[in-house]
Amino acid sequence: MSVETADAAHRRSATAARDWIDDVVERLGSGAGDCALIVGPPGTGRSGLLATVEHRLRDAGAHVVVGPAGASPNAGTRPVVIADDLHAWPSDVVADLAARLERGQIALVGATQKRRRGRELPALIARGRRSGMELERPAMSTGDVIDRAVELGVSLTPTEASHIRRRCCGASALIDVALEAVRGEDIEDPDALTELDPVAVATRIARDWHHQLLGDLDDDALDVLAVAAVGAALDPHSVSTILELEPRDAGDAVDRARGTGLLGACDRPLPELIDTLRAVVGEVRLGVLRRRVAQTVLDTGNLTADDAVRAVEAGLTGTVIVDTLRAAADEAPPERAAALLATAERGGGAPTMLRPHRARLILDTGDVVGAAALLDEVLQSGCEPGPEVADTVAVAAEVATAAGRPGHAAELFGWLGTEHLGVHRAAAVTALLGVGDRGGADTVRAAGTGPPSTLRHAEDTVIGYLLDAGDGGTSCDAVIAAWSAVGDAESLRPCVWPVFALALCRGELDGARALVEGVEAVSPGDRDVLRSWLSVLADGDDGSAAHLDDLTPATRLRAVVAGLGAARRADDRDALASRWQRVAPSVSTMQVSLHDLIVVDECRRSAARLDDADRLHRQCAAIDDLLGALGSGTAWHRAWQWSETSTPEVPATVSAPAPVVDGPLTEREAEVARELLAGYTYREIGERLFISAKTVEHHVANIRRRLDAGSRSELLAAIREVGYR
C-alpha cells in the first residue's frame, strides 16, 4: 500500500497518486476501509483525482453518492459518499457526515483544504491519516515542473521551470494549464512555437487564476492575506485586534487563509501574489490595514527596524519609530543605514538630527554633491546659529573640505560661532587653521568649557598639536593615545588628514603610521591613501591608490599626488610626466589649505623636475601667505623652507653645479647620502629630513646594498666616488 504523508510530500509522484487510487478503490469497494481524503490547496488536482476515484468505484459496482447522503435505502449496502471541497461545507453538515461515518453507515472519499481549527474537519483528516488513506497534495517542486514539461513535450530550462513554479505557487493543475498553453498555443506559424516565452504564458494564466481565487474568498480570509502581506504576524490575538474580530473568528479566518496555499514560509504571501492581492483588496482597504498593523505593533512596544519602516510607509510618525530607525542605522551597512535615516525623517525625525549622519554616509561614497545638497536644504531653511544646527554645520564644513573648498568650511564655522560649537571645536580649529586664520583658531581653543571628559581631552590634545605645530610639547604619539581612547569619534574625523600631514612634516612617521592603523575614525578610502603616502615617504614605493572613483575630490587629489611622488623618487621620468599630466589640471585650480602643504610641495618638486614649475606659482604663493599668517618657526615653515633649499630652482642664466639625478640612488637615498657625508648621525638626519631615525637606517641599508659598501668609511668613499657631494 502506497501512502504519502506530509514528511514525504516533496517525493510524491504520479505513480504514488495512482497507487493511492488503486488502494482506495480496492479497500472501499470491498468494505475494508471507510475514509479516504485528498488534502491540499487549490490547484493541486484534488477534484480531478476525486473524479477518477468516483468513476473507478462505480465501475467496480459500489453504491456511490455524490454529496451528503442519508442512510442506505438497500439493507446491507453501505454507500460511498463522494465529497469535494469539504472545507466549504456547513459545519453541521460535516458533523452529521462524521457521525454517520462513525456509526458505519457510510464510507467517505473526500477532497479538502487542510484545516487545523474546528472539530469536525480536522478529525476527518486525522481519521484518513490513521487509516492510511490520506493523500497530501503539496506544491510542485522545480524538478516536478521539468518532469511534467517533458511528459507534455515542452522544453524548459531549469530557470524557466523555477519561474513557472513560483508564478503558479506550485499548483500542479495550474502548471498543467500553463504548459498545455505553451504546447498548444494557436499560432499560424508552427516555427513560432519556439519563440514563446513559457514564463510569460504562465504569468498571465496564474494572474487570472489567482485573481479569481482571491475574489472567491470570504472578506475575513482575504483580509488575513492582506494583513500578512503588510508584515503582521498571524496569531489570533494580533489578527483579532487588527481586523476587529472575535478571537475565535480571527483564528478561523487565519485557518482559511492558510488553507489556500497562498502563504509561504513565516505566513508571508508569495511575492508573485502581491500585485494581484492589491488589486483584489483595493488600495484603500490595504492602506487601512497597513495602518492598523503598524499601530498594533507600535502599541506592543516591541518594534523592529522593519516594523518601523512599515509604520512610516503606513503614514505613522513618532519618537519611538524615529529612535528605532536611528538605532538600526547605527548597526547597518552604509547603504542600508542611509535608507533607514531617510525613513526616520519621514517618520517625524528632525532633519538637523538625522541629516548630518546621513550626509556623512553619502560623503563616504565620494558623492560630495549629494551630501552638500542634503545639508543645504537644512541651512537654507531659515535656521539660525545655535547648538541644534552644530552637527549640520560641522558635516557641511567636512563636505566643503572634501570638495576642495577650505574657505567655505571656515566660513561655516565662523557663521555658527564659538559659543555653539559643542564637540566640534577641533574641527573648527582645523578649518580655520587651514585658511591661515590663527586668531580665529586661538579663539576657538580658548572657548572650550565643560568637564574634562575623554572626548574633551582628545579634542584639546588634537587642537594643541595642530595649533602649536607639534612644538608645544604635544607629540603625535600623545594625540594618538588620546584619540584612540574615544573610539570612532565622528567629530574628530576632519582632523585625520591635518594631523597626519603635520606628523609627516615633523618626521614623525611612526606616529603617522599609528594614526592610520590605530584610529577608528579613519575611513577605509582615506586609510588607503594615507598608507600610500607612508609607503612613498618611507620606501619610495608606488603609492597609487585604487578605486579613485569612490574618493572625494580632495582625497582623490592626495592619492594621485602620492603616486606622483613615487614616480619622482624612482627617477622614472616617463611615469612622472604621465602622472603630472593627470594631476596638473586639478592642482592648478585647487584652493590651497595649509594642511595640503605636503601635496603642493610634492607637486612643486615634480613640476620643477619637468620644467613646469611656473604652473604652481599661485599655489606656492598661497602657501607662503598662509605660513606668513601663522607667524614663524613652526614645523610647517621648516618643512616648506627645507623643501625650497633641497630642490633649488636655478635660473638658466646662472651657472651652478647640477645635482646628480642619474646616479644609482633614489632621490631620498641621495638626500640621506649627502647628510651622511656632512657627518650627521641617524637621529640628526631624521630631524633634518623630517623622517624617523629608523627610516634613515632603512635608507642607509639600501645605499650600502646599491653601492656594495661595508664599513662606514667604505660607504662614504663609495658615495663620493659616484658623484654625490
Short mmCIF file of C-alpha atoms in Angstrom, two decimals, residues 24-483:
data_model
loop_
_atom_site.label_atom_id
_atom_site.label_comp_id
_atom_site.label_asym_id
_atom_site.label_seq_id
_atom_site.Cartn_x
_atom_site.Cartn_y
_atom_site.Cartn_z
CA VAL A 24 -8.83 3.30 -2.17
CA VAL A 25 -10.97 1.58 -4.83
CA GLU A 26 -9.93 -1.88 -3.63
CA ARG A 27 -10.49 -1.22 0.09
CA LEU A 28 -13.67 0.82 -0.09
CA GLY A 29 -15.13 -1.36 -2.82
CA SER A 30 -14.66 -4.43 -0.63
CA GLY A 31 -15.83 -2.69 2.52
CA ALA A 32 -12.37 -2.91 4.18
CA GLY A 33 -11.94 0.86 4.55
CA ASP A 34 -14.18 3.75 5.39
CA CYS A 35 -12.42 7.12 4.99
CA ALA A 36 -10.05 8.38 2.28
CA LEU A 37 -9.16 12.02 1.85
CA ILE A 38 -7.18 14.13 -0.62
CA VAL A 39 -5.76 17.13 1.23
CA GLY A 40 -4.13 20.14 -0.42
CA PRO A 41 -4.54 23.75 -1.52
CA PRO A 42 -6.48 24.85 -4.61
CA GLY A 43 -4.92 23.98 -7.92
CA THR A 44 -3.21 20.77 -6.80
CA GLY A 45 -5.56 18.47 -8.72
CA ARG A 46 -7.77 17.34 -5.84
CA SER A 47 -11.01 17.40 -7.84
CA GLY A 48 -9.52 15.50 -10.76
CA LEU A 49 -8.27 12.70 -8.55
CA LEU A 50 -11.59 12.56 -6.73
CA ALA A 51 -13.45 12.23 -10.04
CA THR A 52 -11.19 9.35 -11.03
CA VAL A 53 -11.93 7.55 -7.75
CA GLU A 54 -15.67 8.07 -8.28
CA HIS A 55 -15.62 6.57 -11.78
CA ARG A 56 -13.50 3.61 -10.67
CA LEU A 57 -15.82 2.87 -7.75
CA ARG A 58 -18.90 2.99 -9.99
CA ASP A 59 -17.21 0.64 -12.44
CA ALA A 60 -16.50 -1.69 -9.53
CA GLY A 61 -20.20 -1.76 -8.63
CA ALA A 62 -20.00 0.32 -5.48
CA HIS A 63 -23.02 2.34 -4.34
CA VAL A 64 -21.70 5.88 -4.93
CA VAL A 65 -23.46 9.01 -3.71
CA VAL A 66 -22.18 12.50 -4.59
CA GLY A 67 -22.76 14.96 -1.78
CA PRO A 68 -24.48 14.44 1.60
CA ALA A 69 -26.30 11.11 1.86
CA GLY A 70 -28.81 9.61 4.22
CA ALA A 71 -28.97 6.00 5.34
CA SER A 72 -28.66 3.42 2.61
CA PRO A 73 -32.05 2.55 1.05
CA ASN A 74 -30.85 -1.03 0.49
CA ALA A 75 -30.33 -3.13 3.59
CA GLY A 76 -26.72 -4.17 3.99
CA THR A 77 -25.48 -1.72 1.39
CA ARG A 78 -23.09 0.98 2.61
CA PRO A 79 -22.92 3.98 0.26
CA VAL A 80 -19.61 5.66 -0.58
CA VAL A 81 -20.08 9.39 -0.27
CA ILE A 82 -18.02 11.49 -2.69
CA ALA A 83 -17.45 14.88 -1.02
CA ASP A 84 -15.49 17.55 -2.87
CA ASP A 85 -14.38 20.81 -1.18
CA LEU A 86 -15.35 19.60 2.28
CA HIS A 87 -13.83 22.76 3.76
CA ALA A 88 -16.65 24.76 2.15
CA TRP A 89 -19.47 22.60 3.59
CA PRO A 90 -21.52 23.93 6.54
CA SER A 91 -20.14 22.70 9.83
CA ASP A 92 -23.40 20.99 10.84
CA VAL A 93 -23.42 19.02 7.59
CA VAL A 94 -19.82 17.93 8.11
CA ALA A 95 -20.66 16.98 11.70
CA ASP A 96 -23.59 14.83 10.53
CA LEU A 97 -21.38 13.21 7.89
CA ALA A 98 -18.73 12.40 10.51
CA ALA A 99 -21.35 10.93 12.86
CA ARG A 100 -22.74 8.59 10.18
CA LEU A 101 -19.19 7.63 9.25
CA GLU A 102 -18.53 6.79 12.89
CA ARG A 103 -21.68 4.62 13.04
CA GLY A 104 -20.56 2.71 9.96
CA GLN A 105 -23.50 3.90 7.89
CA ILE A 106 -21.34 5.35 5.10
CA ALA A 107 -17.82 5.35 3.66
CA LEU A 108 -16.25 8.62 2.61
CA VAL A 109 -13.92 9.73 -0.18
CA GLY A 110 -13.36 13.47 0.03
CA ALA A 111 -11.15 16.36 -1.04
CA THR A 112 -10.41 19.35 1.15
CA GLN A 113 -8.01 22.10 2.02
CA LYS A 114 -6.04 21.50 5.20
CA ARG A 115 -7.74 22.72 8.34
CA ARG A 116 -6.29 22.81 11.86
CA ARG A 117 -9.10 24.58 13.69
CA GLY A 118 -12.60 23.43 14.46
CA ARG A 119 -13.58 19.89 15.40
CA GLU A 120 -15.20 18.02 12.53
CA LEU A 121 -12.91 18.60 9.55
CA PRO A 122 -9.56 18.17 11.40
CA ALA A 123 -11.00 14.99 12.92
CA LEU A 124 -11.90 13.63 9.48
CA ILE A 125 -8.40 14.44 8.17
CA ALA A 126 -6.86 12.69 11.16
CA ARG A 127 -9.09 9.64 10.59
CA GLY A 128 -7.98 9.38 6.97
CA ARG A 129 -4.34 9.65 8.04
CA ARG A 130 -4.76 6.90 10.68
CA SER A 131 -6.38 4.60 8.17
CA GLY A 132 -3.52 5.12 5.75
CA MET A 133 -5.75 6.66 3.09
CA GLU A 134 -4.81 10.32 3.20
CA LEU A 135 -3.12 11.67 0.09
CA GLU A 136 -1.49 15.05 0.67
CA ARG A 137 -1.05 17.18 -2.40
CA PRO A 138 1.71 19.73 -1.72
CA ALA A 139 3.09 22.27 -4.16
CA MET A 140 5.21 21.01 -7.04
CA SER A 141 8.97 21.39 -6.96
CA THR A 142 11.05 22.74 -9.83
CA GLY A 143 12.06 19.18 -10.67
CA ASP A 144 8.37 18.19 -10.83
CA VAL A 145 7.72 21.02 -13.28
CA ILE A 146 10.58 19.88 -15.51
CA ASP A 147 9.33 16.27 -15.44
CA ARG A 148 5.80 17.35 -16.25
CA ALA A 149 7.04 19.53 -19.11
CA VAL A 150 8.90 16.55 -20.58
CA GLU A 151 5.72 14.48 -20.43
CA LEU A 152 3.89 17.21 -22.35
CA GLY A 153 6.68 17.70 -24.85
CA VAL A 154 7.59 21.19 -23.65
CA SER A 155 11.26 22.13 -23.41
CA LEU A 156 12.14 24.21 -20.33
CA THR A 157 15.39 25.36 -18.83
CA PRO A 158 15.75 24.91 -15.05
CA THR A 159 15.45 28.68 -14.67
CA GLU A 160 12.21 28.78 -16.65
CA ALA A 161 10.82 25.85 -14.66
CA SER A 162 11.66 27.64 -11.41
CA HIS A 163 9.95 30.83 -12.54
CA ILE A 164 6.84 28.93 -13.67
CA ARG A 165 6.66 27.10 -10.34
CA ARG A 166 6.87 30.40 -8.46
CA ARG A 167 4.34 32.18 -10.67
CA CYS A 168 1.86 29.33 -10.19
CA CYS A 169 2.70 28.90 -6.49
CA GLY A 170 3.47 25.25 -7.21
CA ALA A 171 -0.18 24.43 -8.05
CA SER A 172 0.02 21.33 -10.24
CA ALA A 173 -3.27 21.84 -12.06
CA LEU A 174 -2.38 25.43 -12.82
CA ILE A 175 1.08 24.44 -14.05
CA ASP A 176 -0.51 21.83 -16.31
CA VAL A 177 -2.75 24.51 -17.81
CA ALA A 178 0.25 26.78 -18.37
CA LEU A 179 2.31 24.03 -20.01
CA GLU A 180 -0.63 22.97 -22.17
CA ALA A 181 -0.98 26.60 -23.28
CA VAL A 182 2.69 26.73 -24.21
CA ARG A 183 2.45 23.49 -26.14
CA GLY A 184 -0.87 24.13 -27.83
CA GLU A 185 -0.92 27.89 -28.39
CA ASP A 186 -2.91 28.63 -31.53
CA ILE A 187 -0.22 30.09 -33.74
CA GLU A 188 -0.39 30.10 -37.52
CA ASP A 189 3.37 29.67 -37.92
CA PRO A 190 4.43 26.41 -36.20
CA ASP A 191 8.03 27.63 -36.09
CA ALA A 192 6.92 30.50 -33.85
CA LEU A 193 6.21 27.99 -31.07
CA THR A 194 9.93 28.02 -30.30
CA GLU A 195 9.71 31.77 -29.66
CA LEU A 196 7.02 31.51 -26.97
CA ASP A 197 8.05 32.74 -23.56
CA PRO A 198 6.83 29.98 -21.20
CA VAL A 199 7.26 32.20 -18.16
CA ALA A 200 5.15 34.98 -19.68
CA VAL A 201 2.43 32.48 -20.55
CA ALA A 202 2.45 31.03 -17.02
CA THR A 203 2.43 34.52 -15.50
CA ARG A 204 -0.67 35.54 -17.46
CA ILE A 205 -2.57 32.36 -16.64
CA ALA A 206 -1.56 32.40 -12.97
CA ARG A 207 -2.53 36.05 -12.57
CA ASP A 208 -6.02 35.43 -13.89
CA TRP A 209 -6.47 32.27 -11.80
CA HIS A 210 -5.24 33.89 -8.58
CA HIS A 211 -7.46 36.89 -9.19
CA GLN A 212 -10.47 34.59 -9.37
CA LEU A 213 -9.34 32.55 -6.36
CA LEU A 214 -8.88 35.64 -4.21
CA GLY A 215 -12.16 37.09 -5.40
CA ASP A 216 -14.00 33.94 -4.24
CA LEU A 217 -12.59 34.16 -0.71
CA ASP A 218 -14.67 35.48 2.14
CA ASP A 219 -13.77 39.00 3.30
CA ASP A 220 -12.16 37.92 6.57
CA ALA A 221 -9.82 35.39 4.97
CA LEU A 222 -8.94 37.90 2.27
CA ASP A 223 -8.16 40.49 4.94
CA VAL A 224 -5.90 37.97 6.67
CA LEU A 225 -3.89 37.57 3.47
CA ALA A 226 -3.66 41.34 3.15
CA VAL A 227 -2.56 41.67 6.78
CA ALA A 228 0.14 39.07 6.17
CA ALA A 229 1.25 40.96 3.07
CA VAL A 230 1.98 44.09 5.12
CA GLY A 231 4.10 42.17 7.61
CA ALA A 232 1.81 41.26 10.50
CA ALA A 233 2.04 38.05 12.50
CA LEU A 234 -0.97 35.78 12.05
CA ASP A 235 -1.52 34.86 15.67
CA PRO A 236 -5.21 35.05 16.60
CA HIS A 237 -4.72 37.89 19.09
CA SER A 238 -2.99 40.18 16.58
CA VAL A 239 -5.45 39.35 13.80
CA SER A 240 -8.36 39.84 16.19
CA THR A 241 -7.10 43.31 17.09
CA ILE A 242 -6.28 44.37 13.55
CA LEU A 243 -9.46 43.07 11.91
CA GLU A 244 -11.70 43.83 14.90
CA LEU A 245 -12.92 40.23 15.10
CA GLU A 246 -13.63 37.92 18.00
CA PRO A 247 -10.53 35.77 18.71
CA ARG A 248 -12.32 32.59 17.62
CA ASP A 249 -13.46 34.15 14.36
CA ALA A 250 -9.96 35.55 13.79
CA GLY A 251 -8.42 32.12 14.28
CA ASP A 252 -10.86 30.55 11.84
CA ALA A 253 -10.12 33.25 9.25
CA VAL A 254 -6.38 32.59 9.59
CA ASP A 255 -7.05 28.86 9.14
CA ARG A 256 -9.00 29.53 5.95
CA ALA A 257 -6.28 31.83 4.60
CA ARG A 258 -3.58 29.25 5.24
CA GLY A 259 -5.67 26.60 3.56
CA THR A 260 -5.50 28.45 0.25
CA GLY A 261 -1.81 27.59 -0.07
CA LEU A 262 -1.07 31.21 -0.92
CA LEU A 263 1.06 31.77 2.19
CA GLY A 264 4.68 30.73 2.09
CA ALA A 265 7.24 30.47 4.86
CA CYS A 266 6.55 32.51 8.00
CA ASP A 267 2.98 33.16 6.80
CA ARG A 268 4.03 35.63 4.12
CA PRO A 269 2.17 35.75 0.77
CA LEU A 270 4.29 34.63 -2.11
CA PRO A 271 5.80 37.70 -3.84
CA GLU A 272 4.12 36.83 -7.13
CA LEU A 273 0.72 37.35 -5.48
CA ILE A 274 1.21 40.81 -4.03
CA ASP A 275 0.10 42.81 -7.07
CA THR A 276 -2.96 40.60 -7.57
CA LEU A 277 -3.80 40.82 -3.87
CA ARG A 278 -3.51 44.60 -4.02
CA ALA A 279 -5.87 44.70 -6.99
CA VAL A 280 -8.49 42.49 -5.31
CA VAL A 281 -8.35 44.07 -1.84
CA GLY A 282 -8.02 47.62 -3.14
CA GLU A 283 -5.56 50.32 -2.16
CA VAL A 284 -7.95 51.98 0.28
CA ARG A 285 -8.58 48.83 2.31
CA LEU A 286 -4.92 47.87 2.11
CA GLY A 287 -3.92 51.29 3.44
CA VAL A 288 -6.33 50.96 6.35
CA LEU A 289 -4.97 47.52 7.22
CA ARG A 290 -1.39 48.70 6.89
CA ARG A 291 -2.00 51.46 9.43
CA ARG A 292 -3.79 49.11 11.81
CA VAL A 293 -0.93 46.60 11.62
CA ALA A 294 1.65 49.29 12.25
CA GLN A 295 -0.28 50.76 15.15
CA THR A 296 -0.79 47.33 16.72
CA VAL A 297 2.93 46.56 16.58
CA LEU A 298 3.73 50.04 17.86
CA ASP A 299 1.39 49.54 20.81
CA THR A 300 3.23 46.37 21.83
CA GLY A 301 6.48 48.28 22.31
CA ASN A 302 8.48 45.54 20.54
CA LEU A 303 9.30 47.48 17.40
CA THR A 304 11.93 46.19 14.97
CA ALA A 305 13.54 48.24 12.21
CA ASP A 306 11.33 46.54 9.60
CA ASP A 307 8.26 47.27 11.74
CA ALA A 308 9.30 50.91 11.97
CA VAL A 309 9.77 51.14 8.20
CA ARG A 310 6.31 49.67 7.63
CA ALA A 311 4.87 52.08 10.16
CA VAL A 312 6.27 55.05 8.26
CA GLU A 313 5.02 53.61 4.98
CA ALA A 314 1.60 53.41 6.62
CA GLY A 315 1.74 57.09 7.46
CA LEU A 316 2.56 56.81 11.16
CA THR A 317 5.09 59.04 12.89
CA GLY A 318 6.51 59.30 16.38
CA THR A 319 9.54 59.33 18.62
CA VAL A 320 9.61 55.56 19.11
CA ILE A 321 9.64 54.99 15.35
CA VAL A 322 12.43 57.52 14.81
CA ASP A 323 14.54 56.19 17.68
CA THR A 324 14.18 52.61 16.43
CA LEU A 325 15.30 53.56 12.93
CA ARG A 326 18.24 55.63 14.22
CA ALA A 327 19.43 52.76 16.40
CA ALA A 328 19.15 50.34 13.48
CA ALA A 329 21.08 52.73 11.23
CA ASP A 330 23.98 52.74 13.70
CA GLU A 331 24.36 48.97 13.21
CA ALA A 332 23.55 48.74 9.49
CA PRO A 333 25.84 48.79 6.42
CA PRO A 334 26.19 52.30 4.89
CA GLU A 335 23.59 51.99 2.13
CA ARG A 336 21.00 50.45 4.44
CA ALA A 337 21.82 52.99 7.16
CA ALA A 338 21.23 55.92 4.79
CA ALA A 339 17.85 54.48 3.77
CA LEU A 340 16.84 53.99 7.41
CA LEU A 341 17.75 57.57 8.27
CA ALA A 342 15.75 58.89 5.32
CA THR A 343 12.78 56.84 6.52
CA ALA A 344 13.26 58.18 10.06
CA GLU A 345 12.98 61.72 8.72
CA ARG A 346 9.70 60.82 7.01
CA GLY A 347 8.64 59.34 10.34
CA GLY A 348 8.91 62.71 12.05
CA GLY A 349 12.61 62.94 12.87
CA ALA A 350 14.20 66.40 12.80
CA PRO A 351 16.45 66.97 9.74
CA THR A 352 19.04 68.69 11.96
CA MET A 353 19.24 65.47 13.95
CA LEU A 354 19.30 62.97 11.09
CA ARG A 355 20.88 64.56 8.05
CA PRO A 356 24.43 65.02 9.37
CA HIS A 357 24.87 61.27 9.82
CA ARG A 358 23.15 60.55 6.52
CA ALA A 359 25.32 63.12 4.71
CA ARG A 360 28.47 61.51 6.14
CA LEU A 361 27.37 58.15 4.77
CA ILE A 362 26.85 59.73 1.35
CA LEU A 363 30.18 61.53 1.61
CA ASP A 364 31.95 58.24 2.27
CA THR A 365 30.85 57.09 -1.19
CA GLY A 366 32.60 60.10 -2.72
CA ASP A 367 29.34 61.92 -3.54
CA VAL A 368 30.12 65.42 -2.24
CA VAL A 369 27.35 66.97 -4.36
CA GLY A 370 24.67 64.72 -2.88
CA ALA A 371 25.93 65.25 0.67
CA ALA A 372 26.07 69.02 0.22
CA ALA A 373 22.56 69.18 -1.26
CA LEU A 374 21.18 67.24 1.70
CA LEU A 375 22.67 69.69 4.20
CA ASP A 376 21.94 72.80 2.17
CA GLU A 377 18.21 72.10 2.49
CA VAL A 378 18.62 72.49 6.24
CA LEU A 379 20.93 75.51 6.10
CA GLN A 380 18.69 77.30 3.60
CA SER A 381 15.51 76.68 5.59
CA GLY A 382 15.92 79.87 7.62
CA CYS A 383 17.73 78.29 10.57
CA GLU A 384 19.74 80.47 12.91
CA PRO A 385 23.11 79.72 14.54
CA GLY A 386 22.60 77.51 17.57
CA PRO A 387 23.56 74.19 19.13
CA GLU A 388 20.77 72.38 17.26
CA VAL A 389 22.48 73.02 13.91
CA ALA A 390 26.05 72.45 15.11
CA ASP A 391 26.20 68.92 13.69
CA THR A 392 24.77 70.11 10.37
CA VAL A 393 27.35 72.89 10.11
CA ALA A 394 30.23 70.60 11.11
CA VAL A 395 29.38 67.99 8.48
CA ALA A 396 28.74 70.70 5.89
CA ALA A 397 32.25 72.01 6.63
CA GLU A 398 33.61 68.48 6.25
CA VAL A 399 31.85 68.18 2.89
CA ALA A 400 33.22 71.57 1.77
CA THR A 401 36.76 70.50 2.69
CA ALA A 402 36.32 67.18 0.88
CA ALA A 403 35.14 69.07 -2.19
CA GLY A 404 38.29 71.22 -2.11
CA ARG A 405 36.67 74.36 -0.65
CA PRO A 406 38.58 75.06 2.61
CA GLY A 407 37.45 78.69 2.64
CA HIS A 408 33.82 77.61 2.67
CA ALA A 409 34.49 75.26 5.60
CA ALA A 410 36.00 78.11 7.65
CA GLU A 411 33.10 80.37 6.71
CA LEU A 412 30.58 77.83 8.02
CA PHE A 413 32.23 77.66 11.43
CA GLY A 414 32.50 81.43 11.51
CA TRP A 415 28.74 81.69 10.96
CA LEU A 416 28.00 79.14 13.70
CA GLY A 417 30.05 80.99 16.32
CA THR A 418 32.32 79.63 19.03
CA GLU A 419 29.53 79.50 21.62
CA HIS A 420 27.63 76.82 19.67
CA LEU A 421 30.48 74.50 18.62
CA GLY A 422 29.93 71.83 21.26
CA VAL A 423 32.06 68.80 20.36
CA HIS A 424 33.21 70.34 17.08
CA ARG A 425 35.96 72.62 18.46
CA ALA A 426 38.76 70.53 16.94
CA ALA A 427 37.04 70.51 13.54
CA ALA A 428 36.60 74.29 13.72
CA VAL A 429 40.27 74.83 14.64
CA THR A 430 41.25 72.60 11.73
CA ALA A 431 39.13 74.57 9.26
CA LEU A 432 40.27 77.99 10.49
CA LEU A 433 43.92 76.99 10.67
CA GLY A 434 43.69 75.60 7.14
CA VAL A 435 42.95 79.05 5.74
CA GLY A 436 45.51 80.83 7.97
CA ASP A 437 43.05 82.25 10.49
CA ARG A 438 45.28 81.73 13.53
CA GLY A 439 43.38 84.32 15.56
CA GLY A 440 40.05 82.60 14.98
CA ALA A 441 41.58 79.22 15.80
CA ASP A 442 43.05 80.58 19.06
CA THR A 443 39.64 81.98 19.99
CA VAL A 444 38.04 78.58 19.48
CA ARG A 445 40.76 76.95 21.54
CA ALA A 446 40.15 79.33 24.42
CA ALA A 447 36.38 78.87 24.24
CA GLY A 448 36.42 75.29 25.47
CA THR A 449 34.48 74.76 28.67
CA GLY A 450 32.88 71.88 30.44
CA PRO A 451 34.04 68.77 32.29
CA PRO A 452 37.30 67.10 31.19
CA SER A 453 35.69 64.10 29.54
CA THR A 454 37.64 61.62 27.43
CA LEU A 455 36.37 63.26 24.25
CA ARG A 456 37.18 66.75 25.56
CA HIS A 457 40.71 65.58 26.40
CA ALA A 458 41.13 64.15 22.88
CA GLU A 459 39.85 67.41 21.34
CA ASP A 460 42.24 69.53 23.40
CA THR A 461 45.16 67.26 22.52
CA VAL A 462 44.42 67.44 18.80
CA ILE A 463 43.92 71.22 18.97
CA GLY A 464 47.17 71.70 20.86
CA TYR A 465 49.11 69.58 18.36
CA LEU A 466 47.74 71.45 15.35
CA LEU A 467 47.93 74.99 16.75
CA ASP A 468 51.41 74.56 18.18
CA ALA A 469 52.51 72.59 15.10
CA GLY A 470 53.79 69.89 17.40
CA ASP A 471 56.28 72.27 19.02
CA GLY A 472 54.32 72.86 22.22
CA GLY A 473 55.23 69.60 23.91
CA THR A 474 52.45 67.54 22.30
CA SER A 475 53.72 64.71 20.13
CA CYS A 476 51.81 62.77 17.54
CA ASP A 477 52.03 59.75 19.84
CA ALA A 478 50.17 61.72 22.54
CA VAL A 479 47.50 62.65 20.03
CA ILE A 480 47.02 59.02 19.01
CA ALA A 481 46.79 57.88 22.63
CA ALA A 482 44.13 60.44 23.47
CA TRP A 483 42.25 59.89 20.22
#
